[in-house]
Coordinates of C-alpha atoms and ligand atoms in Angstrom, one line a residue:
X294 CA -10.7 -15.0 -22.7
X295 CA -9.1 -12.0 -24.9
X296 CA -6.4 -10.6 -23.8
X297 CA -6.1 -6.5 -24.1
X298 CA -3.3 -7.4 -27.1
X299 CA -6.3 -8.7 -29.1
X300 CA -8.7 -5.4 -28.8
X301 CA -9.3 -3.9 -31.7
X302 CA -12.7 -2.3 -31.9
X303 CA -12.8 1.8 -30.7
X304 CA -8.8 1.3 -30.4
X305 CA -8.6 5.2 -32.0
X306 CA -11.5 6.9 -30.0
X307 CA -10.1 9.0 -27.3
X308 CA -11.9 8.4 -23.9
X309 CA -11.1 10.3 -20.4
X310 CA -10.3 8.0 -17.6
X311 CA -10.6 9.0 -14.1
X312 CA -9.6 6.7 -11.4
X313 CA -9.7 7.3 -7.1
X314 CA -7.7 5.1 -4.9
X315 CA -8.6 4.4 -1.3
X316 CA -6.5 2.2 1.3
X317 CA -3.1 0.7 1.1
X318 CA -0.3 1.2 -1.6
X319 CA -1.3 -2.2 -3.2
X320 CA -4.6 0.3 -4.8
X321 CA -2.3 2.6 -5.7
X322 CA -0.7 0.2 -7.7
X323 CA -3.5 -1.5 -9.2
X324 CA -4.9 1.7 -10.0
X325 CA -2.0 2.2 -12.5
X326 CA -2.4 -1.1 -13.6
X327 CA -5.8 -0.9 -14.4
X328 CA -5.0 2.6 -16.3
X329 CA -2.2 0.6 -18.1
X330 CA -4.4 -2.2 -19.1
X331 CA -7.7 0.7 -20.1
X332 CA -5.0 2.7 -22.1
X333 CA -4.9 0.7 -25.7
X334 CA -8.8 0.8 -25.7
X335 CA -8.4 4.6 -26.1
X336 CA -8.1 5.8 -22.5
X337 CA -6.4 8.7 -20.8
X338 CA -6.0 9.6 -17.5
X339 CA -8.0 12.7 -16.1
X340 CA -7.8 14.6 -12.9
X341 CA -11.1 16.0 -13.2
X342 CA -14.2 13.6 -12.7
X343 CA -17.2 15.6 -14.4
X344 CA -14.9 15.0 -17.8
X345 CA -14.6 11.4 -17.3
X346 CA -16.2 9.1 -19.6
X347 CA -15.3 6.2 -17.5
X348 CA -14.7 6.8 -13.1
X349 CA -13.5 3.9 -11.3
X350 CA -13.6 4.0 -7.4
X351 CA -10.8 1.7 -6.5
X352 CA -11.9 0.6 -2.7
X353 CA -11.2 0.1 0.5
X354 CA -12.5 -2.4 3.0
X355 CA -10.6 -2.4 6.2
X356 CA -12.2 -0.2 8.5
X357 CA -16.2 0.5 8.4
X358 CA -15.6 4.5 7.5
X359 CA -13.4 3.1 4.5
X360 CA -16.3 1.1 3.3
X361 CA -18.9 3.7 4.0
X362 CA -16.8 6.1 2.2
X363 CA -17.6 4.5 -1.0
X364 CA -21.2 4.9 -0.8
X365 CA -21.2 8.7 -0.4
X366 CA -18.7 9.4 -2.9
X367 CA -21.0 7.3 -5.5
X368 CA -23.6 9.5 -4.6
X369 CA -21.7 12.7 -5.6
X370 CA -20.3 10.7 -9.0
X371 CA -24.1 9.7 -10.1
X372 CA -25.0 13.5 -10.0
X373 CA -22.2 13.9 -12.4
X374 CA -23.3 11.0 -14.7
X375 CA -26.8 12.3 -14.7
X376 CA -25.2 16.1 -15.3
X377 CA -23.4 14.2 -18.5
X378 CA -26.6 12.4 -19.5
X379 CA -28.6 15.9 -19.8
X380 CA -25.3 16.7 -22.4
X381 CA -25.9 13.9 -24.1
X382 CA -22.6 12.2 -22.9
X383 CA -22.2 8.9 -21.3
X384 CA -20.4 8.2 -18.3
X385 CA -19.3 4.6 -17.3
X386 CA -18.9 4.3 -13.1
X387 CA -17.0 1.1 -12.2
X388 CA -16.3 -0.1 -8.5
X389 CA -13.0 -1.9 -8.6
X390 CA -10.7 -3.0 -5.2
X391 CA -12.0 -4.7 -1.8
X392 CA -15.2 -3.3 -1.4
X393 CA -15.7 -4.7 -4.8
X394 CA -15.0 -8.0 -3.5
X395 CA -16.6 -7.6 -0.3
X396 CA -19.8 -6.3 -0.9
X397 CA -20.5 -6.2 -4.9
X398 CA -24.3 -7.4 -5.1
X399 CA -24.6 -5.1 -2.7
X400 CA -23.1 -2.2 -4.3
X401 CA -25.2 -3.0 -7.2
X402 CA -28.4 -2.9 -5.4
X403 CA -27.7 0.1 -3.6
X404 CA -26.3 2.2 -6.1
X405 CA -28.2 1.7 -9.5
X406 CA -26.2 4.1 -11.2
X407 CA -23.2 1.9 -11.0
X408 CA -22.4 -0.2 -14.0
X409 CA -19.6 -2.8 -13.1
X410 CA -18.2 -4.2 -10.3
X411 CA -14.6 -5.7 -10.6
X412 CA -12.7 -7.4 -7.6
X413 CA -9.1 -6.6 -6.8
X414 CA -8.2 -10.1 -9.1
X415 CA -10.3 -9.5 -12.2
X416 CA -9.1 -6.1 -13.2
X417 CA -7.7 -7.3 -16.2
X418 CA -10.7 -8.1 -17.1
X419 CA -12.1 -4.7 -17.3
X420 CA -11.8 -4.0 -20.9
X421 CA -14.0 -7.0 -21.7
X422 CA -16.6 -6.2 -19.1
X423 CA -16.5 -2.4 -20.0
X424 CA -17.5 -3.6 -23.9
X425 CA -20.1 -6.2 -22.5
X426 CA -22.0 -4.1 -20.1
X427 CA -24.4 -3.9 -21.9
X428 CA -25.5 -7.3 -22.6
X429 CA -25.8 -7.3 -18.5
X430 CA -22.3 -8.5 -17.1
X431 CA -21.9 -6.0 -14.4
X432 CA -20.2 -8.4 -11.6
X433 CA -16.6 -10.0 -11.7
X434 CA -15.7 -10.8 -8.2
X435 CA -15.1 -14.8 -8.7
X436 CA -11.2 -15.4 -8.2
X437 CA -10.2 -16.2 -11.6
X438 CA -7.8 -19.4 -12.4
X439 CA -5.5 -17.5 -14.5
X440 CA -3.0 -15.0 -13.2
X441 CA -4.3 -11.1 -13.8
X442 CA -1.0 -10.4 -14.3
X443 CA 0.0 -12.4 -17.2
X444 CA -2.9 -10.6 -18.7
X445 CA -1.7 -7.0 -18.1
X446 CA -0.1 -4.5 -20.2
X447 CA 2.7 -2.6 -19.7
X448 CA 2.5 0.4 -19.5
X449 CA 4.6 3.3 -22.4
X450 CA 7.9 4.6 -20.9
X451 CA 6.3 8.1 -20.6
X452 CA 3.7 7.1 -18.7
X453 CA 6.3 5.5 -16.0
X454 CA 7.8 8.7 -16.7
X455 CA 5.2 10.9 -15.7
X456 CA 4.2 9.0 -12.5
X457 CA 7.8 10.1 -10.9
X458 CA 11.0 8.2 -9.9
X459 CA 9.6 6.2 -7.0
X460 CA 7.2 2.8 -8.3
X461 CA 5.4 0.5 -6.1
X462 CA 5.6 -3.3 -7.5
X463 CA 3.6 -5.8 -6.2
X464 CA 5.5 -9.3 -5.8
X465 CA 3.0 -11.4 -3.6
X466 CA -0.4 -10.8 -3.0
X467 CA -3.4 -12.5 -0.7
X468 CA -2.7 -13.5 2.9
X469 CA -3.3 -17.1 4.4
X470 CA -2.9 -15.8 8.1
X471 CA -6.5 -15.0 9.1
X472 CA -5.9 -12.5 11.7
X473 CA -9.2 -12.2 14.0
X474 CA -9.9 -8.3 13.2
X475 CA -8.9 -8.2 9.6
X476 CA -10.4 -8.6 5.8
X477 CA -7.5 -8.6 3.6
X478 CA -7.9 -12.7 3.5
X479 CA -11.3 -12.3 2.2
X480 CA -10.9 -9.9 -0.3
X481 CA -7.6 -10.2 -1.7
X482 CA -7.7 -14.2 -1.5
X483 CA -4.7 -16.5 -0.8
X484 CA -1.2 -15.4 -0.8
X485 CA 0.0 -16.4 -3.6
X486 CA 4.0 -15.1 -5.4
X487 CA 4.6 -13.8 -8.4
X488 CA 7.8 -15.5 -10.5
X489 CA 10.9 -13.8 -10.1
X490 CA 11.4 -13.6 -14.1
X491 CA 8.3 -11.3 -14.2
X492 CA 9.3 -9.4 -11.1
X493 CA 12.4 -8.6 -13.1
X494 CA 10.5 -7.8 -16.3
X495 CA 8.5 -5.3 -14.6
X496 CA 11.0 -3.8 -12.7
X497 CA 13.5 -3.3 -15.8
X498 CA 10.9 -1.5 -17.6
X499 CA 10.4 1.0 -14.3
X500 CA 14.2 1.3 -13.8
X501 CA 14.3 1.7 -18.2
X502 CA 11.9 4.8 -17.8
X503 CA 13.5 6.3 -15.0
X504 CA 12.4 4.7 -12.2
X505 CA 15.4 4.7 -9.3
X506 CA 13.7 3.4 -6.0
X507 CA 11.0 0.4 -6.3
X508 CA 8.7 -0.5 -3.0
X509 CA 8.3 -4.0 -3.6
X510 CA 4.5 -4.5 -2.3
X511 CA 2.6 -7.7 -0.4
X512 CA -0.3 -8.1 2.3
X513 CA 2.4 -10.6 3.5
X514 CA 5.8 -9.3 1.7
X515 CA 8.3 -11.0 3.7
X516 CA 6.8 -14.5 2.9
X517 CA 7.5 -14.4 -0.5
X518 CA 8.5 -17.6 -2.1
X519 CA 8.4 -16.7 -6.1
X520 CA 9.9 -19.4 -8.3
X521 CA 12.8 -18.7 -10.7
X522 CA 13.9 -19.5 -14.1
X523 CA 14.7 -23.4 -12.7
X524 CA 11.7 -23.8 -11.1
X525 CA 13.6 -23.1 -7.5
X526 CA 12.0 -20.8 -4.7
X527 CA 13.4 -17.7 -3.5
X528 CA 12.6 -16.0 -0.7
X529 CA 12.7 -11.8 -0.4
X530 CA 16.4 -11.3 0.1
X531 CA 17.0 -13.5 -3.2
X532 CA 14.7 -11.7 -5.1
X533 CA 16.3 -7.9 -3.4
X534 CA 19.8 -9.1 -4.5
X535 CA 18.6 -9.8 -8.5
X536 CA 17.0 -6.4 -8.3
X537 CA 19.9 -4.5 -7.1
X538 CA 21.9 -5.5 -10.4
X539 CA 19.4 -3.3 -12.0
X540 CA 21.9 -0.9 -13.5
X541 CA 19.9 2.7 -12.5
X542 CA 17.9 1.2 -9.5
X543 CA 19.5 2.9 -6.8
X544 CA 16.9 2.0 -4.0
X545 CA 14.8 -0.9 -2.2
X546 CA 12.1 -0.9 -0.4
X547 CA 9.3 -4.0 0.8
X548 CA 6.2 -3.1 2.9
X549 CA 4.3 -4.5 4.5
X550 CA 5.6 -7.7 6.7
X551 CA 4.6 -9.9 9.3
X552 CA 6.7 -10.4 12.1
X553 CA 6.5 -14.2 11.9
X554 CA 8.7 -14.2 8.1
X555 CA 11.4 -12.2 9.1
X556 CA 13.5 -14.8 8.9
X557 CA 17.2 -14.0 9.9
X558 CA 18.4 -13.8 6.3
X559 CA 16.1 -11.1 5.5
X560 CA 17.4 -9.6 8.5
X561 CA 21.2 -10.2 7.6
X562 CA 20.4 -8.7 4.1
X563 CA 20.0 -5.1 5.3
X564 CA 23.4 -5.2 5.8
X565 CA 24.7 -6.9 3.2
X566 CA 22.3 -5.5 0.4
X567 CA 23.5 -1.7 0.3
X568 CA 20.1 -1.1 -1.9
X569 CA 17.8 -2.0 0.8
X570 CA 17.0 1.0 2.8
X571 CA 17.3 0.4 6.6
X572 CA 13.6 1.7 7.0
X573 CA 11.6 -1.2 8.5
X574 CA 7.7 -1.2 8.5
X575 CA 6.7 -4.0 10.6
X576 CA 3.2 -4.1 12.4
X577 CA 2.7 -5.5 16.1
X578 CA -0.8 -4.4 16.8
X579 CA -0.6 -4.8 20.3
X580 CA 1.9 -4.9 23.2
X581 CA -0.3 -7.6 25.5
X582 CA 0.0 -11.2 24.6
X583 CA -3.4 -12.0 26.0
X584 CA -5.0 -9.6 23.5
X585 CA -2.2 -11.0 20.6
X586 CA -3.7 -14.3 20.8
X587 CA -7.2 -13.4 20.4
X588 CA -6.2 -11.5 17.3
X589 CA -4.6 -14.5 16.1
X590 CA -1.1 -12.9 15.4
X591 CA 0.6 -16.1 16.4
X592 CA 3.6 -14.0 18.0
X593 CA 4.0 -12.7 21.8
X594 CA 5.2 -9.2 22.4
X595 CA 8.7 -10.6 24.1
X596 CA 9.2 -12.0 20.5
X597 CA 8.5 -9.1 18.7
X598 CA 11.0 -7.3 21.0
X599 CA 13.5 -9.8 20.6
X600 CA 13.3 -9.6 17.1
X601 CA 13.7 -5.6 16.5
X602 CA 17.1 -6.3 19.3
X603 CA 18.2 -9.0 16.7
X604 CA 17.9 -6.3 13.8
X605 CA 19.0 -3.6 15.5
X606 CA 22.6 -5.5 17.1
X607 CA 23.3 -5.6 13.4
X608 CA 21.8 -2.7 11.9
X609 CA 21.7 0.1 14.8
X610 CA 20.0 2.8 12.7
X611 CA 17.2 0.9 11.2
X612 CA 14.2 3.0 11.7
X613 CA 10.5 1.1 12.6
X614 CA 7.1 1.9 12.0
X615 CA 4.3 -0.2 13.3
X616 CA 0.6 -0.4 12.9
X617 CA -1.4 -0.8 16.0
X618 CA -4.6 -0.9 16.9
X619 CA -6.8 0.1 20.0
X620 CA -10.0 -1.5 21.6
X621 CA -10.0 -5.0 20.0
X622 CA -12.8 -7.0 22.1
X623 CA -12.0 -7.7 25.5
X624 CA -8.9 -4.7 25.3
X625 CA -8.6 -4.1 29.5
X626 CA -6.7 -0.9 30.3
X627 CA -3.6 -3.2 31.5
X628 CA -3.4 -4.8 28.0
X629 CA -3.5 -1.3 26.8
X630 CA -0.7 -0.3 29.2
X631 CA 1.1 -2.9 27.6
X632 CA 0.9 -1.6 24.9
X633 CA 2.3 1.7 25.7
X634 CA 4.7 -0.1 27.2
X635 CA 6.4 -1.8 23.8
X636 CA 6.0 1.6 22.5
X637 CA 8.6 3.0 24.8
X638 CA 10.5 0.1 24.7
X639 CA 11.1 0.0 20.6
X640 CA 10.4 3.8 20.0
X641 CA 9.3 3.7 16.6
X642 CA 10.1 6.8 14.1
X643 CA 6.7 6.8 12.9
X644 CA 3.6 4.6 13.4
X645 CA -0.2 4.6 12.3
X646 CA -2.9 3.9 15.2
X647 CA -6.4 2.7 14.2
X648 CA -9.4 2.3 16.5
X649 CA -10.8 -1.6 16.2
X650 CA -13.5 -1.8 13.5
X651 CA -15.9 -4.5 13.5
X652 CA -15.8 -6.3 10.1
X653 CA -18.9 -8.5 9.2
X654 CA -17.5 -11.9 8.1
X655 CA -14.4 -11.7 10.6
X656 CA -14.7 -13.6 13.9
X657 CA -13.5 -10.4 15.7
X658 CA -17.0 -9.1 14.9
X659 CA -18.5 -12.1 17.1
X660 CA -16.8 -11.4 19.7
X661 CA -18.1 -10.4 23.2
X662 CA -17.1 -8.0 25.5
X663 CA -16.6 -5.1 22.2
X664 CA -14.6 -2.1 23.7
X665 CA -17.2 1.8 24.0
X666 CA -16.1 3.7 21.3
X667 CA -15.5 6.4 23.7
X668 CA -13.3 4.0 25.7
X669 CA -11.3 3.9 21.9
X670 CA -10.9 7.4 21.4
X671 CA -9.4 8.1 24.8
X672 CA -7.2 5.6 24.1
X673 CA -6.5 6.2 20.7
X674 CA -5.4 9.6 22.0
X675 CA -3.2 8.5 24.5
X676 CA -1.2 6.4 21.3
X677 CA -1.2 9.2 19.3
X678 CA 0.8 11.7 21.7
X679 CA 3.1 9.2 22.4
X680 CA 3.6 8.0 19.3
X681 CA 4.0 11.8 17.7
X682 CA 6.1 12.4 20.3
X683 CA 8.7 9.4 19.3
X684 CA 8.5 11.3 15.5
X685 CA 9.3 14.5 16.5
X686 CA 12.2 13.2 18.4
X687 CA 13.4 11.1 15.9
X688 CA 13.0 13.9 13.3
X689 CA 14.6 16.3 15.9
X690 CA 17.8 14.0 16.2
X691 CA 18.4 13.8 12.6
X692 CA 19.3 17.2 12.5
X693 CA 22.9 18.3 12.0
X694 CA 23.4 14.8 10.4
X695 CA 24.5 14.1 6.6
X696 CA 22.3 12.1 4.9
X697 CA 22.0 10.9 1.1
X698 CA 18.3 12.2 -0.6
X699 CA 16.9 10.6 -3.3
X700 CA 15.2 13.4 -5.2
X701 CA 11.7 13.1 -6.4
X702 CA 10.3 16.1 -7.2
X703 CA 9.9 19.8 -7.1
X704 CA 9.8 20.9 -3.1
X705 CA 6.9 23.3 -1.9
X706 CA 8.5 26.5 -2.6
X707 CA 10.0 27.6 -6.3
X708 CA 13.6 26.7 -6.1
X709 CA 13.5 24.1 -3.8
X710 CA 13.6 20.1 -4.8
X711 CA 12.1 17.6 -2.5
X712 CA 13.4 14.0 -1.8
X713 CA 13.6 10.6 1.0
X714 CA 15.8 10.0 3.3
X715 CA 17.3 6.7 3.3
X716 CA 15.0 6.5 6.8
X717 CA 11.8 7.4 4.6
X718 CA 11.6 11.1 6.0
X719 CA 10.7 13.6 3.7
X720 CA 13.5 16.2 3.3
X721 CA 13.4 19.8 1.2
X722 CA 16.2 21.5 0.0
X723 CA 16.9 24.4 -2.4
X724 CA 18.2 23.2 -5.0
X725 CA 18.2 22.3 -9.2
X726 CA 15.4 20.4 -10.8
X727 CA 18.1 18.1 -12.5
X728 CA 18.9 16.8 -9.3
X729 CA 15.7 14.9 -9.7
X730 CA 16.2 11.3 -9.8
X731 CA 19.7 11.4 -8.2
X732 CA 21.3 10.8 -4.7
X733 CA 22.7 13.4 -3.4
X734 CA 24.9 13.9 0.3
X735 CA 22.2 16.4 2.5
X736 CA 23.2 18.3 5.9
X737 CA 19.3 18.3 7.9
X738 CA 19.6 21.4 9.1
X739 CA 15.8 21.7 10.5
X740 CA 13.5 19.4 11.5
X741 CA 9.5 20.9 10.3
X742 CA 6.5 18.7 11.8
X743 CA 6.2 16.9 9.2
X744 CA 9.5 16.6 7.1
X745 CA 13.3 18.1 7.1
X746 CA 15.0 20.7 5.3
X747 CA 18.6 20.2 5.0
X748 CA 21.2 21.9 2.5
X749 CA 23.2 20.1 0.1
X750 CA 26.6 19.3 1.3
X751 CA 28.0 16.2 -1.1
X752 CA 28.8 14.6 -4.8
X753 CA 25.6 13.9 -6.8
X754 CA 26.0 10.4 -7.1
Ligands
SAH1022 N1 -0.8 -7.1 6.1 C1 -0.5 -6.1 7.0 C2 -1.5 -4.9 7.1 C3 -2.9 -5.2 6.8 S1 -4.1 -3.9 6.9 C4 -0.3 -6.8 8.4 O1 -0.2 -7.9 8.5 O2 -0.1 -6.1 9.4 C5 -3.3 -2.5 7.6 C6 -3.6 -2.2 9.0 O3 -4.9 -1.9 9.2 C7 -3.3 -3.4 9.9 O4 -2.0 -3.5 10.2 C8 -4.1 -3.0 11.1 O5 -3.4 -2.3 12.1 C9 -5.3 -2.2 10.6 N2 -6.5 -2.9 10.6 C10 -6.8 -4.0 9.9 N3 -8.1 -4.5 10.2 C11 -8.6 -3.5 11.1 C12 -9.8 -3.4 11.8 N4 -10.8 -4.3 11.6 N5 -10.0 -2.3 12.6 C13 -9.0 -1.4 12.8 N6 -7.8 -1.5 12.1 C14 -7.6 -2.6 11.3
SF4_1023 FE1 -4.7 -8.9 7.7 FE2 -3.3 -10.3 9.5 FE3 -3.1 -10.9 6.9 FE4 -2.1 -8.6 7.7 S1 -1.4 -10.7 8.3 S2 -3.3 -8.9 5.9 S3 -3.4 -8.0 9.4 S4 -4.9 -11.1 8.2
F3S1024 FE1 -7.9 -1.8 2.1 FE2 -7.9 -3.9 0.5 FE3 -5.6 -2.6 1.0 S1 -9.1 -3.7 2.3 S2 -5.9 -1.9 3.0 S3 -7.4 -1.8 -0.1 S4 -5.8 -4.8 0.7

């Protein structure tokens, strides 16, 4: 197949570009990637749909109202394609991302207004399907033998630029582990690394541009096994050690991981590797073993326990986030409890909650004894004041502490610059615009509901 290098028809006709992410930080990603690989057949990014010649709906298939979501919003974009079409203008609507994947023919015979369909592993492909769409090839959703990302473009300086001084890189993708509830296995395919010479491209060229804290990105991040230069495998803390040489990458980041790869050197890393942030984002899903196993998590709760004591007897300040979720089939209110229960145990600083959605295709979806919504919600609840309780207080205690910011951007109010704390809280301050992209020493003075104001204190480092 072409690859974009070889385009060359249309390469000087402007065309407006509109893209919408839904779901994880891996769409995020792959929506810039799919702007970086539209961009040398004339494409420019636009915030404003009804100007677009070309909308791509990048999806999201983990919970039903995700999936749903997708089929009202095409609704709203076909009333601006046929607005276009009265103008005499054309309008291209693509469905990219894990719907895509999931549920293409469908989208295809639902929505007639869409033109292509392009799974989470065939975006590359875009700029051939986009100039064949109309000889009738609407549908990429096979997973394709060669790698989409030796097939991508990178993207100009200014455009890493212009997306700020925080990138997301994606290092491993897929997942092999089958979880009972969950369709990342089906629609992002096997896990599979990327090599660590192209991890190091990639990230040089962010870091180059201005880039100073990367989140490295995986379904399954903390089983990455990419292979080097000689052909050996290295596991995460390898790869975080090569990327810390980056002269001008100040900051490290991985998300998300599985309990089961945390292996001890990854652990030990966090205290070795002063890049890596101690902010760990590590999801349990339940506190009762009973309901563990039928989700196929492979890991009791005493384990999980046992492994935040291990992290924390080396790194006390490591702040964790979790991802539960309530009402999987057969969820009693004792396995609930349980739950609860390894909530106040770890107390996370921050964690997301999700009410069990039944996925066709998954075997949680066959399962008996499915959990009243209403039985969800109340539960739900309960998680949620508990949890937003354990933020606040987290929050609360970081006042009067000094912390260093990395600066990001301008803050709410004129004057004020906005940054992360090495914890991943989001902290204001007033203070200069050239501050941006530098570490600076922050007294947190105030803890708001949903972020910290402090006042700077230290050296801009
Ligand atoms: N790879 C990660 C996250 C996958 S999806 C992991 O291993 O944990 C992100 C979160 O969505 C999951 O952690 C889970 O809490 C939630 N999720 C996945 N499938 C779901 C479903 N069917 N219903 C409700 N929440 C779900
Ligand atoms: Fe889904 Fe489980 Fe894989 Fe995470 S580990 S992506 S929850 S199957
Ligand atoms: Fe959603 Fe796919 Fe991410 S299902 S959470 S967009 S991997």
């Amino acid at each position: 197949m072409s690859t974009p290098t070889s385009v060359q028809t249309d390469k000087t006709e402007r065309r407006k570009l509109f893209i919408k992410s839904y779901g994880c930080q891996m769409n995020v990603y792959d929506a810039t990637r799919m702007a970086d690989v539209l961009a040398p057949e004339g494409y420019e990014e636009t915030t404003d749909m009804a100007e677009a010649d070309l909308v791509v709906l990048n999806t999201c298939h983990i919970r039903e109202r995700a999936a749903e979501k997708v089929f009202s919003e095409l609704g709203k974009v076909r009333v601006l394609k046929e607005e276009r079409a009265s103008r005499g203008l054309d309008m291209k609507i693509a469905v990219a991302g894990c719907v895509a994947q999931a549920e293409g023919a469908e989208i295809l015979r639902r929505q007639k207004a869409v033109d292509l369909v392009v799974g989470p592993q065939s975006y590359h492909r875009l700029p051939d399907m986009l100039r064949n769409v109309q000889n009738g090839v609407k549908i990429e959703t096979d997973f394709p033998t060669e790698d989409k990302f030796d097939h991508l473009v990178a993207p100009a300086r200014a455009k890493v630029a212009s997306r700020g001084i925080s990138a997301f890189l994606t290092i491993q993708e897929g997942c092999d582990k089958f979880c009972t509830f969950c369709v990342v296995p089906y629609t992002r395919g096997a896990e599979t690394s990327r090599p660590i010479a192209k991890i190091l491209d990639e990230a040089r060229h962010l870091v180059d541009a201005g880039v100073r804290e990367i989140t490295l990105l995986g379904q399954n991040v903390n089983a990455f096994h990419g292979l080097d230069e000689k052909g050996d495998v290295v596991s995460l803390p390898g790869l975080t050690a090569r990327l810390a040489q980056i002269p001008g990458l100040l900051r490290l980041r991985y998300m998300t991981s599985h309990p089961n790869d945390m292996a001890q050197d990854l652990i030990d890393a966090h205290v070795q590797q002063p890049a890596l942030m101690p902010f760990l984002h590590l999801p349990v899903q339940s506190g009762s073993d009973r309901i563990l196993r039928a989700m196929n998590r492979k890991h009791t709760a005493k384990e999980y326990c046992d492994l935040i004591d291990r992290f924390r007897a080396i790194r006390p300040d490591i702040a964790l986030s979790s991802d539960f979720i309530v009402g999987f089939p057969g969820e009693t209110e004792e396995d609930f409890q349980a739950t609860l229960d390894l909530v106040q145990k770890i107390n996370f600083s921050s964690s997301y909650f999700f009410k069990y959605s039944m996925r066709p295709g998954t075997p949680g979806a066959e399962m008996d004894d499915q959990v009243p919504e209403e039985v969800k919600s109340e539960r739900l609840h309960r998680l949620q004041v508990l949890v937003d309780g354990q933020r606040h207080a987290y929050n609360d205690a970081s006042v009067g502490k000094v912390m260093p910011i990395l600066f990001e951007k301008k803050g709410r109010d004129p004057g004020q610059i906005a940054g992360k704390s090495p914890y991943l809280q989001a902290v204001q301050v007033d203070g200069p615009e050239s501050l941006i992209g530098c570490v600076a020493d922050v007294l947190i003075t105030e803890a708001l509901t949903n972020s910290l104001k402090g006042t700077l204190v230290g050296e801009v480092r």
